[in-house]
PDB file of C-alpha atoms in Angstrom:
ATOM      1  CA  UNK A 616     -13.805  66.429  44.642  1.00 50.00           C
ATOM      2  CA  UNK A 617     -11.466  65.215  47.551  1.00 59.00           C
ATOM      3  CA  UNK A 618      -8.800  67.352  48.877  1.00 73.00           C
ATOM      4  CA  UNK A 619      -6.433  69.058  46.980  1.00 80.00           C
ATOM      5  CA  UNK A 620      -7.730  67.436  43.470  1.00 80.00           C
ATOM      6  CA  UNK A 621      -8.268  70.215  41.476  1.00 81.00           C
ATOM      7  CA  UNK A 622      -9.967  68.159  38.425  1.00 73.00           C
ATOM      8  CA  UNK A 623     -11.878  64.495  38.254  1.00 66.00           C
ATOM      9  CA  UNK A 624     -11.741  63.320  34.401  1.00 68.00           C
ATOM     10  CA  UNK A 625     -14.321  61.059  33.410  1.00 73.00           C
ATOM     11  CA  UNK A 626     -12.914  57.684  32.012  1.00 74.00           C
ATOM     12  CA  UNK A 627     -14.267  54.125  31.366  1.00 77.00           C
ATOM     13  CA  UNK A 628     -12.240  50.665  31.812  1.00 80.00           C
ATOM     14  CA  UNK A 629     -13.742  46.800  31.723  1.00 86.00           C
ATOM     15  CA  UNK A 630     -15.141  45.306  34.438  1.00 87.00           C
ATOM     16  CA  UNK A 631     -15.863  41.792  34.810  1.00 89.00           C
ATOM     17  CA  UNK A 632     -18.275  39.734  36.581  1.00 87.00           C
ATOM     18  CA  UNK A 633     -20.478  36.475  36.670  1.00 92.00           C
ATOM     19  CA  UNK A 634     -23.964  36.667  35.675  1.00 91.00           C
ATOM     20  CA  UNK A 635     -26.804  33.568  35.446  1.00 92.00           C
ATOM     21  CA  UNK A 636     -28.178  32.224  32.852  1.00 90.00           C
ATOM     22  CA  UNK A 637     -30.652  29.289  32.473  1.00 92.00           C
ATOM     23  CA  UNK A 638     -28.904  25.948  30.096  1.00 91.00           C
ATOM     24  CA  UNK A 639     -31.260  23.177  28.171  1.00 92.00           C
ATOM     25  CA  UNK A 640     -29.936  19.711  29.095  1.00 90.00           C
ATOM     26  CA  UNK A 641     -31.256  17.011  26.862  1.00 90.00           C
ATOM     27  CA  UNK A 642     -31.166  13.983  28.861  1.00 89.00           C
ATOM     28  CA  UNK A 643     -31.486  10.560  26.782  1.00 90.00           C
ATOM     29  CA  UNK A 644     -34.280   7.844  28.052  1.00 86.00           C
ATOM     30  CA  UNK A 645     -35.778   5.010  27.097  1.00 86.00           C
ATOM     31  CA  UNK A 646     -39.461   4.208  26.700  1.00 87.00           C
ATOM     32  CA  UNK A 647     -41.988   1.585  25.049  1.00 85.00           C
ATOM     33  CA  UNK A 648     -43.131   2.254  21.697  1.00 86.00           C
ATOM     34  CA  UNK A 649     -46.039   0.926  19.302  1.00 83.00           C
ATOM     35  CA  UNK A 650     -45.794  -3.126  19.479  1.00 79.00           C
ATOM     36  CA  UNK A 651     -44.438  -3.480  22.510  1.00 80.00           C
ATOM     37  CA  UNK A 652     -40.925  -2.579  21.506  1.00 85.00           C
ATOM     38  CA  UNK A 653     -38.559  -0.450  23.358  1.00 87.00           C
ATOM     39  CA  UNK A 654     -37.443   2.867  21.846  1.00 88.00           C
ATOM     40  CA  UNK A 655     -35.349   5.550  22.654  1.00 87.00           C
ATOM     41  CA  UNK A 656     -36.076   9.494  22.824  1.00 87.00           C
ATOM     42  CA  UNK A 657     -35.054  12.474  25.276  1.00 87.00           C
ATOM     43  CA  UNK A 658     -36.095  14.942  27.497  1.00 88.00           C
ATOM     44  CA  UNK A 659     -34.921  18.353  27.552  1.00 90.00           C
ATOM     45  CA  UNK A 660     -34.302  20.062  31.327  1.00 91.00           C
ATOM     46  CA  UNK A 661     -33.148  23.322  32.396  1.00 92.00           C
ATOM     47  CA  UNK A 662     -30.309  23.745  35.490  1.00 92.00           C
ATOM     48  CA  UNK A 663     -28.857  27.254  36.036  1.00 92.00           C
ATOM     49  CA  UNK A 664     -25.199  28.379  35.296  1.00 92.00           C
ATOM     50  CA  UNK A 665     -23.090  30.791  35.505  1.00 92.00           C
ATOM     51  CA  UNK A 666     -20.359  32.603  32.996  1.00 90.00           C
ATOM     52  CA  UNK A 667     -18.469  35.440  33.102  1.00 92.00           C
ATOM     53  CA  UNK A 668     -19.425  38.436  31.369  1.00 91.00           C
ATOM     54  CA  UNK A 669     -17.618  41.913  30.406  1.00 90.00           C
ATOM     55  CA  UNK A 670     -18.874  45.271  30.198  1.00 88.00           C
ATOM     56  CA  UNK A 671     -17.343  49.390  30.302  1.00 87.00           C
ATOM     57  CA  UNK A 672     -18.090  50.915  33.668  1.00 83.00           C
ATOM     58  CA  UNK A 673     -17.556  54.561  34.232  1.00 81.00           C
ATOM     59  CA  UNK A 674     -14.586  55.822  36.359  1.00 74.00           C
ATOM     60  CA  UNK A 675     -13.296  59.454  37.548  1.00 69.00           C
ATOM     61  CA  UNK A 676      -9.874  59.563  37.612  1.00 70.00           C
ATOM     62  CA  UNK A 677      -8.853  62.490  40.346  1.00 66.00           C
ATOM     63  CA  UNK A 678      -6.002  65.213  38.560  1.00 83.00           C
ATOM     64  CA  UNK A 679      -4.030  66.536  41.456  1.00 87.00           C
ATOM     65  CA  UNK A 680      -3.629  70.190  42.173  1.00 88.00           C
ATOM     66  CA  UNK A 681       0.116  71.013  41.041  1.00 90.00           C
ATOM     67  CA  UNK A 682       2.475  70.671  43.660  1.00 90.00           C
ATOM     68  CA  UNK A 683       0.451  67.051  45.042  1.00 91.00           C
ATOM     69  CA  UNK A 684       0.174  63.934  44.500  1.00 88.00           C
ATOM     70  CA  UNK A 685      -1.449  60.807  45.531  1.00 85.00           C
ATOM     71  CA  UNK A 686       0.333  58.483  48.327  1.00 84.00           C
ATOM     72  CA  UNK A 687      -0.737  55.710  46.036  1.00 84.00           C
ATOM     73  CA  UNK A 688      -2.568  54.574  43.332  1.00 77.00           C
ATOM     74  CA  UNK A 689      -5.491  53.976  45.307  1.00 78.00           C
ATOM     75  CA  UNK A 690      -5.632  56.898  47.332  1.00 78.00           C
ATOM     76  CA  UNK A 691      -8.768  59.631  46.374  1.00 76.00           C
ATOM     77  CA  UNK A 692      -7.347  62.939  48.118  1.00 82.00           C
ATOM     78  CA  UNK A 693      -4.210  64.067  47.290  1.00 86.00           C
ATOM     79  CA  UNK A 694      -2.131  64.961  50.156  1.00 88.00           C
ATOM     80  CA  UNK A 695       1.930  64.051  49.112  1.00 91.00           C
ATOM     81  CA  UNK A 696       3.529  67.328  48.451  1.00 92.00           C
ATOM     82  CA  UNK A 697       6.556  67.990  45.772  1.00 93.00           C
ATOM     83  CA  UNK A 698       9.215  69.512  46.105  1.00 93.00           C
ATOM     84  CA  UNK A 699      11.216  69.907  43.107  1.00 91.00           C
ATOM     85  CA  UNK A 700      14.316  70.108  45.199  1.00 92.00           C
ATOM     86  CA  UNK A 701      15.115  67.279  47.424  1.00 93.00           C
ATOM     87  CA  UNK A 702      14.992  67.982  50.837  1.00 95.00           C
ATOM     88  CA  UNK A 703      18.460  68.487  52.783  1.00 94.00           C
ATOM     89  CA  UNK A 704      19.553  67.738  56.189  1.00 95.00           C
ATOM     90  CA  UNK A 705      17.040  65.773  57.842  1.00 94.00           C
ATOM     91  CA  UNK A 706      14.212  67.878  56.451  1.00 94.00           C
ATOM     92  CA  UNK A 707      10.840  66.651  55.119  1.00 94.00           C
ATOM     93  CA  UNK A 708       8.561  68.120  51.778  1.00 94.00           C
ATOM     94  CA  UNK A 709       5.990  69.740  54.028  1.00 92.00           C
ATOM     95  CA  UNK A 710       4.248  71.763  51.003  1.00 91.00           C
ATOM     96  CA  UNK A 711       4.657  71.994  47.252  1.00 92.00           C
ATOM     97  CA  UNK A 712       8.557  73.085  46.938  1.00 90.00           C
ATOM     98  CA  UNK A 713       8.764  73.922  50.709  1.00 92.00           C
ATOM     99  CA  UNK A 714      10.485  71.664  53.223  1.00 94.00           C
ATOM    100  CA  UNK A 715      10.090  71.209  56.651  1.00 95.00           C
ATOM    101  CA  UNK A 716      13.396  71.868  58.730  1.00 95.00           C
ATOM    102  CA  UNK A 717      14.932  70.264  61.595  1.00 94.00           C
ATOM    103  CA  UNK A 718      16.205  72.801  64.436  1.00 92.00           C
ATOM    104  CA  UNK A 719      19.436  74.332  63.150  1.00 92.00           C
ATOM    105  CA  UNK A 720      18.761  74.733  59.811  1.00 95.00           C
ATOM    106  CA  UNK A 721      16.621  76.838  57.709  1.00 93.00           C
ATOM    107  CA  UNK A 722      15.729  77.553  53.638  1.00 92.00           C
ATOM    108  CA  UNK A 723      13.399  76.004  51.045  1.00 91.00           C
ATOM    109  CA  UNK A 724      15.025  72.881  51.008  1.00 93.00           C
ATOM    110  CA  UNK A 725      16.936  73.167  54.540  1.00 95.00           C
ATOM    111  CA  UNK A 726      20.677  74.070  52.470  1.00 94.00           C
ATOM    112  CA  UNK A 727      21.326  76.616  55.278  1.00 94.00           C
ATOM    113  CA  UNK A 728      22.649  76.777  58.722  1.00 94.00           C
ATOM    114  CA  UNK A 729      21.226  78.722  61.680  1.00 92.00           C
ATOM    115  CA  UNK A 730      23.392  80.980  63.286  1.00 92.00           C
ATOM    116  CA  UNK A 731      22.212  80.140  66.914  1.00 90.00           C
ATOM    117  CA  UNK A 732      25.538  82.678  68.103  1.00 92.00           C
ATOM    118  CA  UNK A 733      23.675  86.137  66.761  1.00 89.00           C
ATOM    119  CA  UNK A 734      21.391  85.957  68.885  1.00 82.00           C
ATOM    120  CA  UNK A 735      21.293  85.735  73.051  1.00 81.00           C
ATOM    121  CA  UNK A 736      19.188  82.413  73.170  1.00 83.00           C
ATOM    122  CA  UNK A 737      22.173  80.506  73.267  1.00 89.00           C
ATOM    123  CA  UNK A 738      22.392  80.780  76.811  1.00 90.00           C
ATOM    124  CA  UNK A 739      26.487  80.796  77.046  1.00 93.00           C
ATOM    125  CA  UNK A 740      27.847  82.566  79.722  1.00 92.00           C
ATOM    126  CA  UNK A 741      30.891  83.150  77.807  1.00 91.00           C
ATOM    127  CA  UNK A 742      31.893  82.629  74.362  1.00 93.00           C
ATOM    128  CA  UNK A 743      29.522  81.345  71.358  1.00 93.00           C
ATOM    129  CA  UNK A 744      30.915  78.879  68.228  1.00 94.00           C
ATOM    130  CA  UNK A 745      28.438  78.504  65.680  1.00 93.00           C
ATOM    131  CA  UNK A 746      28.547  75.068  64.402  1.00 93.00           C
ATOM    132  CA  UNK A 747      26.619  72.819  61.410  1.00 91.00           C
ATOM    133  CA  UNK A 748      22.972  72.882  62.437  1.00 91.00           C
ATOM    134  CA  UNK A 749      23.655  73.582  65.865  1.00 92.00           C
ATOM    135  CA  UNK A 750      26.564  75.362  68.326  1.00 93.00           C
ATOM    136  CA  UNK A 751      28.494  75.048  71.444  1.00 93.00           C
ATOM    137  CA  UNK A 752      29.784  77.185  74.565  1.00 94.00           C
ATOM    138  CA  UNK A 753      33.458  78.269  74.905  1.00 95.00           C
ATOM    139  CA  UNK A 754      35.348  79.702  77.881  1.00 94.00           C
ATOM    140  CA  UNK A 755      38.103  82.685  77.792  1.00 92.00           C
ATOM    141  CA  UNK A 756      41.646  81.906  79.066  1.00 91.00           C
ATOM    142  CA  UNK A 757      41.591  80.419  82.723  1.00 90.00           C
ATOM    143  CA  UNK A 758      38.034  79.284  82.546  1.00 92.00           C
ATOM    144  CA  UNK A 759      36.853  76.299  82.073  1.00 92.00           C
ATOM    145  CA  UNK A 760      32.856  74.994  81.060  1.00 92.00           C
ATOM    146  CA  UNK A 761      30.793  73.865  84.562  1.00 92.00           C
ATOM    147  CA  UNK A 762      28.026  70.792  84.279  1.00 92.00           C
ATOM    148  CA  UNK A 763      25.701  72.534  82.101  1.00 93.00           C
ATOM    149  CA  UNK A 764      28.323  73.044  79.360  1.00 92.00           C
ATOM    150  CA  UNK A 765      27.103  76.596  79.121  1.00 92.00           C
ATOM    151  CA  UNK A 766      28.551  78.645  82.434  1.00 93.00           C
ATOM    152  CA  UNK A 767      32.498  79.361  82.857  1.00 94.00           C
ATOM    153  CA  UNK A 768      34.235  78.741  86.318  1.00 92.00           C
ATOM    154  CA  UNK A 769      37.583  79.814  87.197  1.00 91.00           C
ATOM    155  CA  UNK A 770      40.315  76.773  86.301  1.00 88.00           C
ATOM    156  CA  UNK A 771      42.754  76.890  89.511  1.00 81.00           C
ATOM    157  CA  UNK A 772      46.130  75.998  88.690  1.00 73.00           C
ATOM    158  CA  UNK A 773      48.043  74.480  90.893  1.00 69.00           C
ATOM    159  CA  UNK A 774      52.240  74.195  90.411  1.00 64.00           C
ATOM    160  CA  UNK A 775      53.784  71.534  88.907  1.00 63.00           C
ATOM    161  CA  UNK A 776      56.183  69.221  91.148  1.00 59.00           C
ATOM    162  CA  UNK A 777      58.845  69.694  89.313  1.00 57.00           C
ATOM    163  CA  UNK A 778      59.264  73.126  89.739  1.00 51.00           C
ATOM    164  CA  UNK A 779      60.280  73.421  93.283  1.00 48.00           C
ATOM    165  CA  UNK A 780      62.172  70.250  92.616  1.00 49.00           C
ATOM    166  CA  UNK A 781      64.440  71.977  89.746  1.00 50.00           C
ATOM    167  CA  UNK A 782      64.631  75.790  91.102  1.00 50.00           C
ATOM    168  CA  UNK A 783      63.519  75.165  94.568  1.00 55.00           C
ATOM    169  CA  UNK A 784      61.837  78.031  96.962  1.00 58.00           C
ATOM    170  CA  UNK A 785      62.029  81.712  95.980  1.00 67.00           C
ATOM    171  CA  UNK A 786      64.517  83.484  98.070  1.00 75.00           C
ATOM    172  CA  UNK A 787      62.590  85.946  99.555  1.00 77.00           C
ATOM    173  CA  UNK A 788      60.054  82.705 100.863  1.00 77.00           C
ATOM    174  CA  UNK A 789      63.145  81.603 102.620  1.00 78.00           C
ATOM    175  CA  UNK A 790      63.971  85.074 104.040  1.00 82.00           C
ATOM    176  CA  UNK A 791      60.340  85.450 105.234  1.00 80.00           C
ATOM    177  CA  UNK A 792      60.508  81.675 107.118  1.00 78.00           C
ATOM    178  CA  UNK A 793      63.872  82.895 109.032  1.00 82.00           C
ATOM    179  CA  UNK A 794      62.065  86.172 109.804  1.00 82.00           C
ATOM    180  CA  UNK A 795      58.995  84.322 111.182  1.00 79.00           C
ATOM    181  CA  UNK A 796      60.959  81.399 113.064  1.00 81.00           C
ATOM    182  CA  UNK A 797      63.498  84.039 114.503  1.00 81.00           C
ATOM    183  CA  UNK A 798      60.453  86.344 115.881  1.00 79.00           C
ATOM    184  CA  UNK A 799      59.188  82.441 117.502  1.00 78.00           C
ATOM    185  CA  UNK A 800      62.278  82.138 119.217  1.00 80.00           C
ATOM    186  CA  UNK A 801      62.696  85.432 120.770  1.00 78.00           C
ATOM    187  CA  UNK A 802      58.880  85.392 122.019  1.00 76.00           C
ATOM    188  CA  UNK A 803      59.662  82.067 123.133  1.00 75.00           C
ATOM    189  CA  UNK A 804      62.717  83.170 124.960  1.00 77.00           C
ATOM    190  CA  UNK A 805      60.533  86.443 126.394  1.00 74.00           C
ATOM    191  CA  UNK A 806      57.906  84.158 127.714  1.00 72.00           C
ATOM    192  CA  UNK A 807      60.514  82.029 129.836  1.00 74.00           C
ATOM    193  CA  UNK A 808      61.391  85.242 131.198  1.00 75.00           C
ATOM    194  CA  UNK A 809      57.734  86.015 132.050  1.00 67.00           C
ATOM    195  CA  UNK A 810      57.318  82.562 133.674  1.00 67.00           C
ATOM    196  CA  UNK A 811      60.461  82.874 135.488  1.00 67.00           C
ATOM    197  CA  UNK A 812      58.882  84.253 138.691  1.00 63.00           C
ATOM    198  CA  UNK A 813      56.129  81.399 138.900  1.00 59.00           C
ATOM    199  CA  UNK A 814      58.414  78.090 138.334  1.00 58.00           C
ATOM    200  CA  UNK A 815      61.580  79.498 140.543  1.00 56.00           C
ATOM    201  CA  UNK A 816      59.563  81.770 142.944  1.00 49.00           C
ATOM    202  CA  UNK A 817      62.193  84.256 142.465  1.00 45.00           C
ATOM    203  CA  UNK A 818      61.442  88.198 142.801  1.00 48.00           C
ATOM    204  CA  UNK A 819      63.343  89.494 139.733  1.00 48.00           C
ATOM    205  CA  UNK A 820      60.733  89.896 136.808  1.00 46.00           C
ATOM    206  CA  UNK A 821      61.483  91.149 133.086  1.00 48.00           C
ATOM    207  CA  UNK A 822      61.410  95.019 133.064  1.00 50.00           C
ATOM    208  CA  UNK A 823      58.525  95.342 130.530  1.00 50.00           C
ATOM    209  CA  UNK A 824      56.351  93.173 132.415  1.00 48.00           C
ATOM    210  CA  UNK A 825      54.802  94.619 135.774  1.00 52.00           C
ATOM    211  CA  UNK A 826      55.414  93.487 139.543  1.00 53.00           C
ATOM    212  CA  UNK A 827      51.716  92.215 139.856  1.00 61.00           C
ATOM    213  CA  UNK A 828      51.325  88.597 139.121  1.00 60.00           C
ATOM    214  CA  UNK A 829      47.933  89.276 137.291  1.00 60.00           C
ATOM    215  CA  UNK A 830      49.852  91.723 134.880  1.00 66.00           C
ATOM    216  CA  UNK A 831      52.353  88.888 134.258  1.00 63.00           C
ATOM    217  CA  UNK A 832      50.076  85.782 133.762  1.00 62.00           C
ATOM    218  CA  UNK A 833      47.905  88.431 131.334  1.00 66.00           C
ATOM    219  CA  UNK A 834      51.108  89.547 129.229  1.00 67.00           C
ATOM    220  CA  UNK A 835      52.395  85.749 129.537  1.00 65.00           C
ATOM    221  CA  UNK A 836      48.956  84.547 127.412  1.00 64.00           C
ATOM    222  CA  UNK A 837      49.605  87.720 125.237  1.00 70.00           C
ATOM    223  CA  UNK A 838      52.759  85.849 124.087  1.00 68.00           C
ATOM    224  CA  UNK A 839      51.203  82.821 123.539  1.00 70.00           C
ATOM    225  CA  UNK A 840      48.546  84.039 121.256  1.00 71.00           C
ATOM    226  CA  UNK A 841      51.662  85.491 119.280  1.00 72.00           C
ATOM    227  CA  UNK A 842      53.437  82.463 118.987  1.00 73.00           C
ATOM    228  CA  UNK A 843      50.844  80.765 117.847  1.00 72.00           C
ATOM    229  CA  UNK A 844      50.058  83.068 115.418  1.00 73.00           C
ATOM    230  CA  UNK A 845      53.192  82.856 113.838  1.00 70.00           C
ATOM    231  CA  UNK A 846      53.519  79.201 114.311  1.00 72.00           C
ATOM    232  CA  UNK A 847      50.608  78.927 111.855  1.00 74.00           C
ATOM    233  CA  UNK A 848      52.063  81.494 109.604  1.00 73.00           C
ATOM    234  CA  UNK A 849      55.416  78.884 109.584  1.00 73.00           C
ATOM    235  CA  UNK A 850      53.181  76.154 109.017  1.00 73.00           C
ATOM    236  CA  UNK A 851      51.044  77.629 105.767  1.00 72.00           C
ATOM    237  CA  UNK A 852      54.861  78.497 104.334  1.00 72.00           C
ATOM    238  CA  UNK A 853      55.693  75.034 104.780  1.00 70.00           C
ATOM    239  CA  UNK A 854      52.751  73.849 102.952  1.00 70.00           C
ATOM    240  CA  UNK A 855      53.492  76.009 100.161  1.00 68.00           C
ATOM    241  CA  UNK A 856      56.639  75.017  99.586  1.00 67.00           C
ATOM    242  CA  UNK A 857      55.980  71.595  99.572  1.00 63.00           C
ATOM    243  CA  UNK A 858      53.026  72.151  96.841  1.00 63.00           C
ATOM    244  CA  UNK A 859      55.544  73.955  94.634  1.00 57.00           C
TER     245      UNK A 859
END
């Protein structure tokens, strides 16, 4: 017996085919009789020929195990399983009322979803949503999904336009600017006061700077440094306001 044919039932059916066979032919002649007188008689002769002939022939007819069947009519092993209900969602009768699934679902006949979420092979950094025969990553409040659609990065919001445009700069950003571009000016005003002695060659110097000229020219690039410093302060205040 072939594969999964549990039973072979002996039948018959009718075969035909051509046999030979050997046919008289009488074949007409003519010859010369008593007197001289022509007469007229045959021959037989034998040719062969052929006919077509019927006769029962034996024949085992497979019976399938239960569950199988035959991919056709022709086929000896019986290798088709059945599954009584259809398969569902892309799955395939694998054995006899068993179906083969696709990834994301699971059952005899693939009627349920997989809950890829319960587990931690879903690989999101974040938030899990469980979704028909497969899922997707999610991202908490400010973040937002990277490349991979699976990690979270920070969203950075930025203001609108409008917003400095309708209630302009905070107040106390404005006090802070006056603060910063009043301390300029009086460092500003100290330094000429520093310098003083080296453009005019005068002898009076500022009473919190000292008589040598080394002391000076040191407290001098002291002030610089400050005023630049707060010059860049100024300048990232600037730049926020404008962004607002």
């Amino acid at each position: 017996l072939s594969r999964r044919v549990c039973a072979a039932e002996p039948r018959s059916r009718t075969a035909a085919y051509t046999e030979s066979h050997v046919q008289p032919v009488y074949q007409p002649y003519l010859t010369t009789c008593q007197g001289h007188r022509l007469c007229s008689t045959y021959r037989t002769i034998y040719k062969v020929a052929y006919r077509q002939v019927y006769r029962r022939v034996p024949q085992h007819v497979a019976s399938c195990c239960p569950g199988w069947s035959r991919a056709s009519s022709h086929a000896l092993s019986c290798n088709t399983a059945l599954c009584q209900v259809p398969c569902q969602n892309g799955g395939h009768c694998a054995f006899p009322s068993r179906c083969s699934c696709p990834p994301g679902w699971t059952g005899l006949s693939c009627q349920t979803d997989v809950d890829e979420c319960a587990g931690r092979s879903h690989g999101c950094s974040q938030l899990c949503v469980n979704t028909a025969g497969s899922f997707r990553c999610a991202c908490r409040d400010g973040f937002s999904l990277a490349a991979d659609n699976k990690a979270c990065q920070p969203v950075v919001l930025l203001p609108r336009p409008e917003t400095f445009s309708q209630a302009g700069p905070s107040s106390e950003m404005k006090e802070e600017m006056k603060d910063l571009k009043n301390r300029v000016e009086a460092l500003e005003q100290k330094l000429q006061l520093v310098l003083a002695p080296f453009h005019n060659l005068m002898p009076s110097a500022p009473e919190d700077v000292g008589a040598d000229p080394i002391s000076r020219l040191s407290h001098s690039l002291q002030q610089l440094d400050r005023i630049d410093s707060l010059s860049e302060q100024i300048s990232f205040l600037e730049e926020r306001l404008e962004t607002c």
